[in-house]
Short mmCIF file of C-alpha atoms in Angstrom, two decimals:
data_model
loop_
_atom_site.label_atom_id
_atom_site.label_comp_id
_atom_site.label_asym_id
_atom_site.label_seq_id
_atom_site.Cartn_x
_atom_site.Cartn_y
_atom_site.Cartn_z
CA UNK A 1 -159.18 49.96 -142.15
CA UNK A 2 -162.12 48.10 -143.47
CA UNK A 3 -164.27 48.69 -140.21
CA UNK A 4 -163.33 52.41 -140.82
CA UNK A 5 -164.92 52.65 -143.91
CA UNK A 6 -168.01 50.82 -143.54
CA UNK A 7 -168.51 52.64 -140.80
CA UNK A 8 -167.94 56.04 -142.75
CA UNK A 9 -170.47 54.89 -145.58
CA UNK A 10 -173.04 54.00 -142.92
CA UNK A 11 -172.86 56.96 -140.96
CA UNK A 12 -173.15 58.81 -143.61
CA UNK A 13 -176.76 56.93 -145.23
CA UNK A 14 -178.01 57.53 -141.45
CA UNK A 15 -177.30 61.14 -141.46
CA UNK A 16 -178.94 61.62 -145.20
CA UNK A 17 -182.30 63.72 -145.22
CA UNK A 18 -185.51 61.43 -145.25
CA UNK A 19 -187.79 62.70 -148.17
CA UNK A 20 -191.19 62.56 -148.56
CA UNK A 21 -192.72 61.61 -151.60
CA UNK A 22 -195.85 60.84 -152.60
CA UNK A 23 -195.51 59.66 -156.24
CA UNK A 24 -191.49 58.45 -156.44
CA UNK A 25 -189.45 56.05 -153.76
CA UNK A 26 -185.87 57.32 -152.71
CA UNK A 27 -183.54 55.50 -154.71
CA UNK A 28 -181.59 52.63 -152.50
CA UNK A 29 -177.56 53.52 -152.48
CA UNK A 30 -175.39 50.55 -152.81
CA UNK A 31 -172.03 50.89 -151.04
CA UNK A 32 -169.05 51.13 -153.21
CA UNK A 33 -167.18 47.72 -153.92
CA UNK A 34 -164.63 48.07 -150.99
CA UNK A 35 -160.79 47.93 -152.53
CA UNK A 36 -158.32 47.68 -149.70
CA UNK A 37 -155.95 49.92 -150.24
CA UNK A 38 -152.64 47.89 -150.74
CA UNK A 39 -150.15 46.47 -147.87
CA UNK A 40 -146.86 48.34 -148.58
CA UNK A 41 -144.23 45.91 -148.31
CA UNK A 42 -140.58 47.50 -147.76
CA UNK A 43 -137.96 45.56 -150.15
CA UNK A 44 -135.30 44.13 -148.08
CA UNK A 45 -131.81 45.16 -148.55
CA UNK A 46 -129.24 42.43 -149.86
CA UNK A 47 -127.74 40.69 -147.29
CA UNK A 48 -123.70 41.22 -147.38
CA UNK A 49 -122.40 38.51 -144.34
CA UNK A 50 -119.82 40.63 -142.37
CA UNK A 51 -115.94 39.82 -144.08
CA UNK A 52 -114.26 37.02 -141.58
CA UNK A 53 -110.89 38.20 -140.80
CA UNK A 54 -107.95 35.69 -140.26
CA UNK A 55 -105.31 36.99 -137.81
CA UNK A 56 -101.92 36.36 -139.19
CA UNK A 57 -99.77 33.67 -138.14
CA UNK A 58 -98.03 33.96 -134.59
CA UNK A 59 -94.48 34.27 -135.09
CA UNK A 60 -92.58 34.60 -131.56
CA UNK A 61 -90.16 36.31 -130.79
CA UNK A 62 -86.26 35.02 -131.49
CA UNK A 63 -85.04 34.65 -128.32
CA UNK A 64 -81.89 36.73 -127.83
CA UNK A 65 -79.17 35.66 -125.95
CA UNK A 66 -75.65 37.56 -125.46
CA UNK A 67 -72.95 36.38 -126.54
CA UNK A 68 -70.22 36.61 -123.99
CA UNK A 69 -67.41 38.29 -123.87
CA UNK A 70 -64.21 37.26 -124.60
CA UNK A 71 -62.53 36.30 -121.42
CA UNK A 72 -58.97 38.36 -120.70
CA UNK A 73 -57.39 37.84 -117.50
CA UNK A 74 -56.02 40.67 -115.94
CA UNK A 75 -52.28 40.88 -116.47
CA UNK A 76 -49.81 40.15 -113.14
CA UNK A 77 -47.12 42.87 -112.86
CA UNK A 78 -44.30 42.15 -111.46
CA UNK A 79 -42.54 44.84 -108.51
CA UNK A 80 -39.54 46.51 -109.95
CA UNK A 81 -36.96 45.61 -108.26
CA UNK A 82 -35.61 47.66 -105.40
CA UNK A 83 -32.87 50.33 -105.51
CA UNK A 84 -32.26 52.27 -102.15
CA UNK A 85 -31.94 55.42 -102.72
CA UNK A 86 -27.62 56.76 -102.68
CA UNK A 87 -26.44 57.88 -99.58
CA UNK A 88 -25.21 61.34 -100.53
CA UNK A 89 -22.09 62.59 -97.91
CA UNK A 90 -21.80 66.33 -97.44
CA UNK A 91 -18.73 67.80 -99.47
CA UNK A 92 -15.35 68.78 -96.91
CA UNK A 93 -15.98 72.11 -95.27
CA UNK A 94 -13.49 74.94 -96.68
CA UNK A 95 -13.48 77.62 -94.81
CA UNK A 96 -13.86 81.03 -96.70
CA UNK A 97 -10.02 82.84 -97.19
CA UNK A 98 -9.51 85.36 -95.05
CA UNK A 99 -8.42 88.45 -97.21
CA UNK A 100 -6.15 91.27 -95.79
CA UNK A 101 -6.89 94.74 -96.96
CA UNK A 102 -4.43 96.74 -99.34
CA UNK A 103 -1.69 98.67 -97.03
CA UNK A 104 -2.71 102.28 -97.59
CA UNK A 105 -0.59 104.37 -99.77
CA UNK A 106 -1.88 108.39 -99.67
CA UNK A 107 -2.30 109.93 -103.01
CA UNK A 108 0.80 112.13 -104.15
CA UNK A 109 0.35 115.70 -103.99
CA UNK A 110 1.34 117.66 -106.91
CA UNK A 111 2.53 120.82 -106.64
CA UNK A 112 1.62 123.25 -109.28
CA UNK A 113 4.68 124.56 -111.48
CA UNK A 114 6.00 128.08 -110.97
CA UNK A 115 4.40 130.11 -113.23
CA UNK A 116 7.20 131.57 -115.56
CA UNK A 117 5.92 134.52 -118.15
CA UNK A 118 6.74 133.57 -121.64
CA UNK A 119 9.54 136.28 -122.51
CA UNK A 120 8.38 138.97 -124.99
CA UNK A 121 10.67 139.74 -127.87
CA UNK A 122 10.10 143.07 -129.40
CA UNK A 123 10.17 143.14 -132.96
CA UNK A 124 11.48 146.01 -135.25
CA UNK A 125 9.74 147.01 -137.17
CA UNK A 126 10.07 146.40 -141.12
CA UNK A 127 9.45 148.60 -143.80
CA UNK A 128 7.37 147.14 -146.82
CA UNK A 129 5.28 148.31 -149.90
CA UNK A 130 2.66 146.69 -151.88
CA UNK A 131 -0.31 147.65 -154.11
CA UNK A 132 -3.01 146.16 -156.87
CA UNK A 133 -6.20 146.96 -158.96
CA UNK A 134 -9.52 145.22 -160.41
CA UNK A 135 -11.02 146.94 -162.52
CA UNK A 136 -13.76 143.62 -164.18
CA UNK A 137 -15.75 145.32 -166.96
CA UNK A 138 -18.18 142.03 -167.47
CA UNK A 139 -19.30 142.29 -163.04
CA UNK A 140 -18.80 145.87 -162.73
CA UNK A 141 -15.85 145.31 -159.65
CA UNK A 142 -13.61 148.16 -159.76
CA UNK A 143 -10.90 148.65 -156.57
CA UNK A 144 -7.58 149.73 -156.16
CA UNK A 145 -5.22 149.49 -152.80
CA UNK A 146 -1.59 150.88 -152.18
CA UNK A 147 -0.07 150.79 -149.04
CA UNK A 148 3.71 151.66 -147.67
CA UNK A 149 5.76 151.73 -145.28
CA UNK A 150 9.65 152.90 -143.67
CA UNK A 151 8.85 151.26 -140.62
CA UNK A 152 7.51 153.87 -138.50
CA UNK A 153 5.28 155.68 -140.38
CA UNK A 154 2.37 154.20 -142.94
CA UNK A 155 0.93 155.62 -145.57
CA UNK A 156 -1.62 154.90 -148.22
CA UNK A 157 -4.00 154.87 -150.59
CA UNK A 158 -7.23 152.91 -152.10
CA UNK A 159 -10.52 153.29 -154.23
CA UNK A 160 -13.54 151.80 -154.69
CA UNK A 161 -17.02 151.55 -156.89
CA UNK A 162 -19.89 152.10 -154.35
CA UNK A 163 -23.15 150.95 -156.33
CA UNK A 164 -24.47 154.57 -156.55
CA UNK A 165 -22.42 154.35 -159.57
CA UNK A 166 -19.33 156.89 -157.12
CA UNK A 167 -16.15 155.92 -156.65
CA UNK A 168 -14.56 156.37 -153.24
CA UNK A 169 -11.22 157.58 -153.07
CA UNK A 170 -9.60 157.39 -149.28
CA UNK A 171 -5.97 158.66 -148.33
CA UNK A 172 -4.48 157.76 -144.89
CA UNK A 173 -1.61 158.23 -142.83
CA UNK A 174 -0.91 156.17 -139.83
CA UNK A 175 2.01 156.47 -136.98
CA UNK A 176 2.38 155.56 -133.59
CA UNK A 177 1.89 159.69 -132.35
CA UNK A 178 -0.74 160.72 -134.79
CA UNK A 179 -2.85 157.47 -135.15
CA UNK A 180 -4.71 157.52 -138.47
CA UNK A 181 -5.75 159.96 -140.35
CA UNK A 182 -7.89 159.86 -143.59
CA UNK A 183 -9.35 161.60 -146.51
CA UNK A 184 -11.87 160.65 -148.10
CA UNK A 185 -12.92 161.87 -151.94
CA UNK A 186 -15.50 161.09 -153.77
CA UNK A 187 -15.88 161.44 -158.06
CA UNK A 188 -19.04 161.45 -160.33
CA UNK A 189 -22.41 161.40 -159.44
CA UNK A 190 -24.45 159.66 -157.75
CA UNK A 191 -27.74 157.76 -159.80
CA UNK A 192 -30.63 155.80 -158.61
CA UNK A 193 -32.53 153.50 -160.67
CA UNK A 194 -36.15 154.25 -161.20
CA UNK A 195 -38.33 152.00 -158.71
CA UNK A 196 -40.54 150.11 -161.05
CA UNK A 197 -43.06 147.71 -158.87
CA UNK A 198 -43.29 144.31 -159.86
CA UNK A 199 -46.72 143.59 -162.27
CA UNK A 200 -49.81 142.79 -160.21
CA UNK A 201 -50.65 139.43 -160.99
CA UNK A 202 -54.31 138.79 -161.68
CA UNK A 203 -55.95 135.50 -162.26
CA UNK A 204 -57.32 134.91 -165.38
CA UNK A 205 -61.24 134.78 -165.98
CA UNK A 206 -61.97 131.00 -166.66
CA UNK A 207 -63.13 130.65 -169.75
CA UNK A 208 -65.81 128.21 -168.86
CA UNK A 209 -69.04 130.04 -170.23
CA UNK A 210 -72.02 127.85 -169.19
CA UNK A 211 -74.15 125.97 -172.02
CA UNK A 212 -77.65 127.42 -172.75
CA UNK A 213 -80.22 125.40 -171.80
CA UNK A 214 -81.88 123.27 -174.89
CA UNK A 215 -85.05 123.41 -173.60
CA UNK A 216 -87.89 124.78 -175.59
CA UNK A 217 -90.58 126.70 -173.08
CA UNK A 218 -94.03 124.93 -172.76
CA UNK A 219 -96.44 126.70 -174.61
CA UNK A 220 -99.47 126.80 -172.96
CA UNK A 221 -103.12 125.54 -174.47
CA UNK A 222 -106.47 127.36 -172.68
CA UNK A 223 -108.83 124.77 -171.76
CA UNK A 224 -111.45 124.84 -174.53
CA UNK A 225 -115.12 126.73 -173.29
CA UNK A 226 -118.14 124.63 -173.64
CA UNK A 227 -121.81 127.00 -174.31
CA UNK A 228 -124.24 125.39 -172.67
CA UNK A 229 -126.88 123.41 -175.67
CA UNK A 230 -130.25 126.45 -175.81
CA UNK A 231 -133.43 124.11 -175.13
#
């Protein structure tokens, strides 16, 4: 570094222009008092020694050893003791009983009874006579029957309400020539009701009326025009 720069300061008096006075001498440069420039020394870090480790103590392993089993000696069975089997003998042969079938005997044959027709008796004839009357004012029944007879000949006589508001009078004679014979009367009038038809029957309106509605209507608000600002 020192060579450097007195080589620098020389180089650089050699290169300077020569001048040529006649009256004044170029002043003589001394060289600038040299100052090394100074050694940089780096600090050295602290020295930390490395930590020294101690390994732990050696402990071995406990040896394990089994501990044997308990010794059980197998148990000694004993044969049971021997039983021959029975000697079974077949039971005495009985021989199946011979059965004998029934002597036959033919069903009886029945011979229908002679028919014999019940005897008919004839009867005589009896005379006889009867008669009677309703006449229920509360259920409107109203009859009358009389009836006789000598035994031969039969005559009579009976009435009745027919619900036309008539009443039916018949007269008969019956023999055993003639047959029967009738005549039939009739007294008063006959009425029919008026026909009245039953009422229609019609289902009544409900008289659910639906609520009004308690709404009010929206009134509605025009959006308000704006007029442009004149300039």
């Amino acid at each position: 570094m020192k060579v450097f720069i007195i080589a620098a300061v020389l180089a650089a008096a050699a290169a300077a222009p020569e001048h040529k006075t006649s009256h004044h001498v170029a002043p003589t440069y001394k060289p600038a008092p040299y100052h090394p420039a100074p050694a940089y020394k780096p600090t050295p870090a602290p020295y930390h020694p490395a930590p020294s480790y101690k390994s732990a103590p050696y402990h071995p392993a406990p040896a394990y050893k089994p501990t044997p089993a308990p010794y059980h000696p197998a148990p000694s069975y004993k044969p049971a003791p021997y039983h021959p089997a029975p000697s079974y003998k077949p039971a005495p042969h009985h021989p199946a009983p011979s059965y004998k079938p029934a002597p036959y005997h033919p069903a009886p044959s029945y011979k229908p009874a002679s028919y014999h027709p019940e005897p008919q008796y004839k009867e005589e004839a009896k005379p006889f006579a009867y008669d009677y009357a309703v006449n229920d004012h509360y259920s409107g029944a109203s009859f009358a029957k009389k009836e006789e007879s000598d035994g031969h000949n039969t005559q009579g006589y009976y009435s009745v309400a027919l619900p036309d508001g008539r009443v039916q009078h018949v007269k008969y004679v019956a023999d055993h020539y003639g047959g029967y014979n009738a005549e039939v009367t009739y007294e008063g009038e006959a009425t029919y009701p008026e026909y009245h038809p039953a009422p229609a029957y019609k289902a009544a309106a409900p008289a659910y009326k639906a609520a009004a509605p308690a709404y009010k209507p929206a009134y509605s608000h025009p959006a308000p025009a704006y007029k442009a600002a004149a300039y």
